[in-house]
Amino acid sequence: MRKHCAVRGLMNRTYVKTLYADTKSFGDAEVTVRGWARTVRDGKNFGFIELNDGSCQKNCQVVLEREKLADYENIVHCGVGAALTVRGRILLTPEMRQPFELHAEEVIVDGTSLPSYPLQKKRHSPEFLREIAHLRPRTNLFGAVFRIRSQAAFAIHKFFNDRGFVYVHTPIITGSDCEGAGAMFRVTTLEPGETDLSKDFFGKRAALTVSGQLDVETYAMAFSNVYTFGPTFRAENSNTARHAAEFWMIEPEMAFCDLAGDMDVAEAMVKFVAEYVHETCEYEVDFLTERVCPELKDRFEALKGGEFVRLPYTEAIDILKKAIAEGKKFEYPVEWGCDLQSEHERYLTETVFRKPVFLTDYPKEIKAFYMRLNDDNKTVAAADLLVPGIGELIGGSQREERLDVLEQRMKECGLKAEDYEFYTDLRRYGGCVHSGYGLGFERLIMYLTGVSNIRDVIPFPRTVGNLLY
Ligand code: 4AD
Ligand code: MG
């Protein structure tokens, strides 16, 4: 387990994670632990506080002896949620539920907590906790989710960095709308009612990015393998458990790489991040498996072995139609050419294959203009990764490198050539086969935590009609 490394400014205490990682070496040691009281119990001769400092899923059990502590009464009335500094000795208790206790010699109440503290011992629903987004990181559930989110973000950078990818910061304010991936949030300094764009800050329409792909492609044509990892905004009016207005996307782009290579990178990345989280967040995964998603542990195990399925769209349609003929009911109809709904995606990955599935070669009409046209002239070299419990996790493709075909597709899609001059230039000056994908970071965190609502894997979620803080 990772320990907090020695930085002088952080050394004024021992972290709970370190106590669990190295319990034996702390037998009878004097330590100072600082954190927030999860529970406070007052007995006749002894009091007990479960202290959590956020470094670890587990708490440190503090034992208070009435006789020993002059200000015992004050301490046990500090209130659930209070910030405390506890100096004392570690007693190893291998026969008990907790492997050690901290016997307090001195307790400083850094900050008391009022009796109105909304997080009492009982379990609270995620819906209730969303209304107190500033306090929910103090719960077991959100502690687990946000430690995993942090480790997963690091693992993604590590995966790409280890393989020589260059991290590119694509712009957040953009003048192009990528592929029309979603409705955009406008960025303007005009007052309501003012319409003269020449008076606007940029002198033209501007918006928050819906994808950094087109920008990152320009860097792939110089650095070979690149990725962007940043905030992404879509003014989607769909109030689902899988869509947020502000989310983070990872978009790698690889020059001289075809669709099969694209899927190889995506599969290796998902497996790498899962393994990293499984290794570094053992207690968190245990907790989430017990309380949130009984299949979670098996999900991690399954990712270690076995290849993801790679299935052409056309074959997926056949499978779905066959299921319907055999009595399976879906809300939405299935026909070749239709965009698959979440219920179809989940049926394929949860019922038919029971593992992640790349769906490839979609009809061109339902995919973006930049995807490479296949020889059948009907489908494009796209690959979406569908995973159990979530549905679409990744959307990717091989890009159209042939200028004439790209221009034709842009025309068909009603795009103005002059808006994409920079993009078509990449085909004029040394274009090559290249591919990439976009992974929704929050969807990945849902997959790795078993949490079923995207709002509960984002520190301060922004969804339609909802903007707290
Ligand atoms: O499939 P999408 O729209 O693909 C693109 O934007 C491409 N330009 C990516 C690329 O090839 N570089 O989005 C990619 C992923 C989706 O698979 C989904 O996981 C996530 O981004 N996503 C969202 N996540 C949360 N909230 C939303 N509103 C999302 N929209 C897309
Ligand atoms: Mg998509």
XYZ file of C-alpha atoms and ligand atoms in Angstrom:
501
model
C 0.000 0.000 0.000
C 1.183 3.500 -0.770
C 2.376 5.524 2.207
C 2.438 9.265 2.561
C 5.970 10.231 1.730
C 8.044 12.485 3.862
C 7.372 16.130 3.167
C 8.305 18.255 6.155
C 5.096 20.266 6.116
C 3.008 17.080 6.219
C 4.983 15.303 8.928
C 3.171 16.754 11.929
C 1.162 13.551 12.263
C 0.746 9.919 11.282
C -1.844 9.139 8.627
C -4.448 6.446 9.271
C -3.495 4.764 6.014
C 0.069 4.359 7.257
C -1.179 2.824 10.509
C -3.112 0.192 8.551
C -0.340 -0.408 6.034
C 2.325 -0.996 8.647
C 0.370 -1.839 11.796
C 2.913 -4.151 13.428
C 5.687 -1.586 13.400
C 3.497 0.800 15.422
C 3.058 -1.521 18.450
C 3.215 0.729 21.546
C 4.462 3.657 19.440
C 3.485 7.189 20.285
C 1.690 8.879 17.393
C -0.373 11.951 16.634
C -3.398 11.418 14.406
C -5.508 14.309 13.085
C -8.908 14.019 11.493
C -12.665 14.249 11.878
C -14.837 12.308 14.327
C -17.140 9.876 12.548
C -18.701 8.685 15.799
C -18.330 9.686 19.429
C -19.454 7.382 22.252
C -19.365 8.224 25.927
C -19.260 5.315 28.403
C -18.844 5.164 32.164
C -15.078 4.975 32.360
C -14.171 5.093 28.695
C -15.155 7.040 25.621
C -14.581 6.026 22.006
C -14.091 8.094 18.890
C -13.812 6.791 15.361
C -11.467 9.195 13.671
C -11.127 9.445 9.900
C -8.511 11.571 8.162
C -9.523 10.776 4.571
C -6.262 8.983 3.812
C -7.957 5.632 4.141
C -11.335 3.940 3.940
C -10.919 2.786 7.531
C -11.148 4.752 10.752
C -8.764 4.934 13.664
C -10.435 3.806 16.872
C -9.498 6.252 19.643
C -9.923 5.170 23.260
C -10.422 7.935 25.848
C -9.927 7.149 29.505
C -11.964 9.407 31.786
C -9.381 9.182 34.570
C -6.469 10.076 32.320
C -7.883 13.078 30.443
C -8.577 16.220 32.452
C -10.897 17.654 29.799
C -12.676 14.357 29.094
C -16.175 15.935 29.240
C -15.262 18.567 26.648
C -13.783 16.003 24.327
C -16.756 13.639 24.307
C -19.028 16.605 23.622
C -17.015 17.838 20.632
C -19.819 16.657 18.304
C -19.853 14.202 15.394
C -17.854 15.780 12.583
C -15.486 17.693 14.897
C -11.859 18.169 13.858
C -9.479 16.618 16.391
C -5.793 16.142 17.062
C -5.112 13.032 19.112
C -1.747 12.183 20.626
C -1.452 8.775 22.188
C -0.095 5.234 22.073
C -0.978 2.500 19.626
C -2.148 -0.743 21.180
C -2.166 -3.717 18.807
C -5.409 -5.671 19.080
C -5.074 -8.466 16.519
C -7.940 -10.418 18.101
C -10.438 -7.558 17.591
C -12.249 -6.211 14.535
C -9.783 -3.328 14.304
C -6.130 -4.396 14.319
C -5.154 -1.520 16.635
C -6.479 1.188 18.937
C -5.117 4.603 19.740
C -5.108 5.224 23.506
C -5.318 8.982 23.849
C -2.954 10.871 26.119
C -3.970 14.271 24.846
C -6.836 15.409 22.610
C -7.076 18.880 21.101
C -10.472 19.835 19.724
C -9.416 21.863 16.666
C -13.001 22.559 15.673
C -16.196 21.501 17.393
C -19.191 20.418 15.330
C -22.788 21.499 15.931
C -25.490 18.955 16.840
C -27.161 19.837 13.516
C -24.333 18.027 11.610
C -26.334 16.217 8.951
C -24.215 13.052 8.756
C -25.244 10.908 11.659
C -24.387 7.262 12.074
C -27.216 5.890 9.913
C -26.819 5.310 6.196
C -27.963 8.181 4.007
C -29.251 7.896 0.453
C -27.042 9.260 -2.343
C -29.938 11.591 -3.256
C -29.931 13.152 0.204
C -26.155 13.428 0.168
C -26.195 15.284 -3.178
C -27.964 18.126 -1.400
C -25.017 18.519 0.941
C -22.288 18.090 -1.647
C -19.830 19.955 0.570
C -20.118 17.350 3.341
C -20.625 14.123 1.423
C -16.868 13.474 0.994
C -16.942 12.753 4.740
C -19.001 9.600 4.152
C -17.642 6.108 3.524
C -19.282 5.965 0.106
C -17.877 9.198 -1.231
C -14.534 8.674 0.461
C -14.209 5.440 -1.525
C -15.426 6.966 -4.794
C -13.166 10.010 -4.722
C -10.036 8.186 -3.657
C -10.645 5.796 -6.563
C -11.284 8.727 -8.898
C -7.958 10.232 -7.925
C -6.031 6.983 -8.381
C -7.716 6.319 -11.725
C -6.770 9.767 -13.031
C -3.172 9.162 -12.041
C -3.221 5.686 -13.608
C -4.408 7.130 -16.923
C -1.547 9.601 -17.035
C 0.829 6.833 -16.016
C -0.418 4.493 -18.727
C 0.181 7.052 -21.459
C 3.328 8.526 -19.992
C 4.931 5.068 -19.645
C 4.225 4.482 -23.338
C 5.680 7.744 -24.570
C 2.444 9.595 -25.317
C 2.636 13.395 -25.222
C -0.013 15.051 -23.051
C -1.598 17.928 -24.965
C -3.791 20.568 -23.342
C -6.509 21.255 -25.871
C -8.540 24.447 -25.465
C -11.623 24.723 -23.310
C -12.985 27.721 -25.196
C -13.392 26.823 -28.825
C -14.551 28.326 -32.092
C -15.469 24.983 -33.679
C -18.000 22.416 -32.602
C -15.892 19.321 -33.335
C -18.424 16.973 -34.805
C -21.658 18.310 -33.454
C -21.101 15.782 -30.665
C -23.550 17.598 -28.443
C -25.242 20.955 -27.939
C -22.712 23.555 -26.839
C -22.626 26.130 -24.065
C -21.986 29.520 -25.573
C -19.234 31.731 -24.225
C -19.927 35.415 -24.666
C -19.324 38.807 -23.101
C -22.343 40.320 -24.850
C -25.163 41.492 -22.622
C -28.525 39.750 -23.035
C -30.228 41.235 -26.098
C -26.982 42.353 -27.780
C -26.557 40.497 -31.047
C -23.624 42.182 -32.783
C -21.001 39.406 -32.748
C -18.296 41.849 -33.857
C -18.617 43.443 -30.412
C -18.231 40.100 -28.665
C -14.940 39.222 -26.952
C -13.608 37.068 -29.772
C -15.545 38.852 -32.503
C -17.145 35.525 -33.384
C -19.184 32.747 -31.846
C -17.391 30.901 -29.092
C -18.364 27.959 -26.939
C -17.104 25.483 -24.370
C -15.514 22.434 -25.984
C -17.518 19.234 -26.555
C -14.369 17.295 -27.509
C -10.686 18.065 -27.975
C -10.355 15.516 -30.761
C -9.851 17.739 -33.803
C -7.278 19.803 -31.922
C -5.453 16.765 -30.609
C -5.331 15.243 -34.116
C -3.178 18.139 -35.225
C -0.683 17.242 -32.504
C -0.776 13.529 -33.409
C 0.418 14.573 -36.878
C 3.594 15.858 -35.208
C 4.166 13.830 -32.034
C 2.744 10.470 -33.248
C 1.077 9.418 -30.007
C -0.742 12.041 -27.969
C -3.645 12.362 -25.573
C -5.739 15.022 -23.952
C -7.449 14.679 -20.591
C -9.628 17.572 -19.589
C -13.039 18.993 -18.906
C -15.691 18.665 -21.583
C -19.083 20.335 -21.754
C -22.321 19.262 -23.370
C -25.599 21.091 -22.969
C -27.480 17.845 -23.284
C -31.036 18.054 -22.189
C -31.103 14.387 -21.247
C -31.664 13.853 -17.584
C -30.130 10.395 -17.359
C -27.890 8.709 -14.838
C -25.047 8.659 -17.414
C -24.962 12.219 -18.754
C -23.439 15.272 -17.134
C -23.163 18.783 -18.540
C -19.558 18.986 -17.346
C -17.447 15.843 -17.429
C -13.864 14.840 -18.141
C -12.751 13.088 -21.264
C -9.560 11.275 -22.181
C -8.828 11.421 -25.900
C -5.746 9.644 -27.235
C -4.828 9.927 -30.904
C -2.255 7.698 -32.609
C -0.597 8.299 -35.982
C 0.101 5.257 -38.193
C -2.455 3.267 -36.197
C -5.552 1.572 -37.603
C -8.828 0.612 -35.946
C -7.518 -2.706 -34.575
C -4.582 -0.838 -33.017
C -6.992 1.731 -31.595
C -8.927 -1.016 -29.842
C -5.682 -2.572 -28.592
C -4.740 0.714 -26.898
C -8.229 1.235 -25.439
C -8.384 -2.301 -24.065
C -4.901 -2.123 -22.567
C -5.706 1.244 -20.973
C -8.957 0.100 -19.347
C -7.245 -3.020 -17.997
C -4.265 -1.057 -16.726
C -6.398 1.487 -14.873
C -8.591 -1.239 -13.376
C -5.579 -3.140 -12.132
C -3.995 -0.018 -10.685
C -7.183 0.877 -8.821
C -7.624 -2.687 -7.605
C -4.081 -2.692 -6.232
C -4.077 0.739 -4.626
C -7.677 0.885 -3.368
C -8.182 -2.509 -1.788
C -10.327 -1.302 1.130
C -12.372 0.934 -1.139
C -13.121 -1.921 -3.533
C -14.061 -4.179 -0.598
C -16.385 -1.529 0.789
C -18.079 -0.830 -2.538
C -18.501 -4.545 -3.267
C -20.192 -5.025 0.099
C -22.389 -1.943 0.078
C -22.958 -0.811 -3.495
C -22.309 -3.402 -6.183
C -21.916 -7.106 -5.322
C -20.395 -7.829 -8.775
C -17.642 -5.255 -8.419
C -14.859 -7.580 -7.281
C -15.652 -10.081 -10.023
C -15.555 -7.212 -12.499
C -11.947 -6.500 -11.543
C -11.042 -10.190 -11.668
C -12.693 -10.617 -15.076
C -10.709 -7.692 -16.477
C -7.449 -9.432 -15.616
C -8.061 -12.375 -17.885
C -9.798 -12.606 -21.202
C -9.994 -10.397 -24.220
C -12.766 -7.950 -24.926
C -15.202 -8.990 -27.649
C -14.923 -7.245 -31.036
C -18.234 -7.383 -32.864
C -19.375 -5.612 -36.055
C -22.542 -3.539 -35.690
C -24.252 -5.611 -38.378
C -23.747 -8.793 -36.350
C -24.973 -7.036 -33.210
C -28.191 -6.112 -35.011
C -28.646 -9.759 -35.990
C -28.170 -10.858 -32.364
C -30.673 -8.276 -31.109
C -33.244 -9.197 -33.776
C -32.884 -12.860 -32.950
C -33.424 -12.081 -29.254
C -36.582 -10.129 -30.112
C -37.842 -13.037 -32.246
C -37.303 -15.275 -29.214
C -39.416 -13.038 -26.997
C -36.965 -10.471 -25.570
C -38.736 -7.113 -25.075
C -37.026 -3.769 -25.710
C -38.582 -0.328 -25.432
C -37.004 0.834 -28.716
C -37.166 -1.048 -32.058
C -34.034 -2.477 -33.697
C -33.322 -2.094 -37.401
C -30.061 -1.985 -39.351
C -29.203 1.703 -39.485
C -30.639 2.670 -36.098
C -28.550 4.074 -33.278
C -28.430 1.553 -30.458
C -30.132 2.541 -27.226
C -28.628 1.965 -23.846
C -30.965 -1.038 -23.304
C -29.549 -2.703 -26.446
C -25.961 -1.957 -25.484
C -26.491 -3.341 -22.030
C -28.209 -6.471 -23.314
C -25.198 -7.245 -25.507
C -22.579 -6.669 -22.842
C -24.488 -7.899 -19.752
C -26.581 -10.771 -21.097
C -25.025 -12.039 -24.314
C -21.285 -11.671 -23.715
C -21.024 -10.753 -20.020
C -17.880 -8.764 -20.643
C -16.776 -5.581 -22.410
C -17.654 -5.487 -26.107
C -16.256 -3.292 -28.874
C -18.971 -2.642 -31.418
C -17.364 -1.807 -34.740
C -18.238 -0.641 -38.234
C -21.393 1.375 -37.638
C -23.547 2.777 -40.480
C -22.015 6.059 -41.601
C -25.302 7.927 -41.179
C -25.210 7.633 -37.390
C -21.543 8.497 -36.934
C -19.373 11.594 -37.262
C -17.986 12.899 -40.564
C -14.333 12.187 -39.725
C -14.664 8.409 -39.338
C -12.992 6.433 -42.102
C -15.387 5.129 -44.736
C -15.185 1.355 -45.170
C -14.953 -0.280 -48.596
C -18.665 -1.170 -48.474
C -19.399 2.596 -48.660
C -22.082 2.023 -46.030
C -20.195 1.674 -42.767
C -17.347 3.498 -41.064
C -14.342 2.249 -39.090
C -15.787 3.133 -35.694
C -15.395 1.253 -32.423
C -17.488 1.962 -29.333
C -16.652 0.094 -26.153
C -19.699 -1.101 -24.218
C -19.291 -2.375 -20.672
C -21.607 -4.166 -18.237
C -23.539 -1.888 -15.909
C -22.824 1.262 -17.917
C -23.287 0.826 -21.665
C -21.062 3.101 -23.772
C -17.738 3.841 -22.113
C -15.662 4.767 -25.162
C -16.390 6.169 -28.604
C -13.582 5.932 -31.129
C -12.628 5.428 -34.749
C -10.012 5.316 -37.427
C -10.008 8.776 -39.028
C -10.623 9.502 -42.696
C -7.163 10.309 -44.061
C -8.222 10.582 -47.747
C -8.883 14.235 -48.514
C -11.422 13.641 -51.281
C -13.456 11.181 -49.222
C -13.346 13.479 -46.191
C -14.540 16.462 -48.213
C -17.357 14.403 -49.670
C -18.435 13.273 -46.186
C -18.323 16.846 -44.888
C -20.585 17.909 -47.719
C -23.026 15.090 -46.944
C -23.057 16.146 -43.292
C -23.740 19.775 -44.200
C -20.448 21.108 -42.818
C -18.807 24.202 -44.272
C -15.350 23.478 -45.715
C -13.985 26.831 -44.511
C -14.758 25.949 -40.870
C -12.551 22.868 -41.104
C -9.670 24.210 -43.176
C -7.141 23.399 -40.440
C -8.457 19.852 -40.263
C -8.374 19.182 -43.990
C -4.868 20.713 -44.134
C -3.682 17.747 -42.077
C -4.569 15.610 -45.118
C -2.812 17.974 -47.518
C 0.526 18.072 -45.751
C 1.577 14.567 -44.839
C -1.639 12.890 -43.824
C -1.483 9.278 -42.683
C -3.593 6.501 -41.241
C -4.511 7.486 -37.694
C -6.990 6.594 -35.000
C -8.177 7.636 -31.592
C -10.974 7.425 -29.088
C -12.702 9.316 -26.304
C -13.267 7.782 -22.897
C -15.751 9.406 -20.528
C -13.825 9.554 -17.267
C -16.942 9.575 -15.066
C -18.343 6.539 -16.889
C -15.066 4.766 -16.130
C -15.375 5.715 -12.450
C -18.940 4.377 -12.428
C -17.599 1.144 -13.883
C -14.772 0.900 -11.327
C -16.933 1.760 -8.302
C -20.268 0.176 -9.221
C -21.970 3.518 -8.510
C -24.960 3.776 -10.839
C -25.521 7.538 -11.055
C -22.965 9.813 -12.684
C -23.844 12.566 -10.182
C -22.303 10.467 -7.447
C -18.852 10.178 -9.020
C -18.434 13.951 -9.605
C -17.403 16.211 -6.717
C -19.800 18.988 -7.745
C -22.081 17.609 -10.462
C -23.554 19.850 -13.145
C -26.614 18.428 -14.853
C -29.668 19.991 -16.485
C -31.430 22.211 -13.947
C -28.786 21.552 -11.296
C -25.909 23.849 -10.363
C -25.089 23.804 -6.652
C -22.150 25.875 -5.391
O -18.754 9.165 -28.149
P -18.312 10.586 -27.939
O -19.294 11.658 -28.236
O -16.988 10.743 -28.784
C -16.303 11.902 -29.032
O -16.525 12.971 -28.510
C -15.102 11.691 -29.904
N -14.685 13.006 -30.405
C -14.017 10.998 -29.123
C -12.762 10.721 -29.916
O -12.779 9.892 -30.801
N -11.680 11.392 -29.582
O -17.830 10.764 -26.420
C -16.817 9.938 -25.899
C -17.221 9.416 -24.544
C -18.501 8.598 -24.544
O -18.250 7.265 -24.930
C -18.934 8.700 -23.087
O -18.196 7.776 -22.279
C -18.483 10.092 -22.714
O -17.503 10.492 -23.651
N -19.584 11.047 -22.722
C -20.176 11.545 -21.622
N -19.942 11.323 -20.328
C -20.696 11.990 -19.428
N -21.656 12.869 -19.759
C -21.936 13.130 -21.057
N -22.860 14.021 -21.376
C -21.174 12.459 -22.058
N -21.158 12.475 -23.412
C -20.183 11.617 -23.790
Mg -20.427 8.110 -28.610
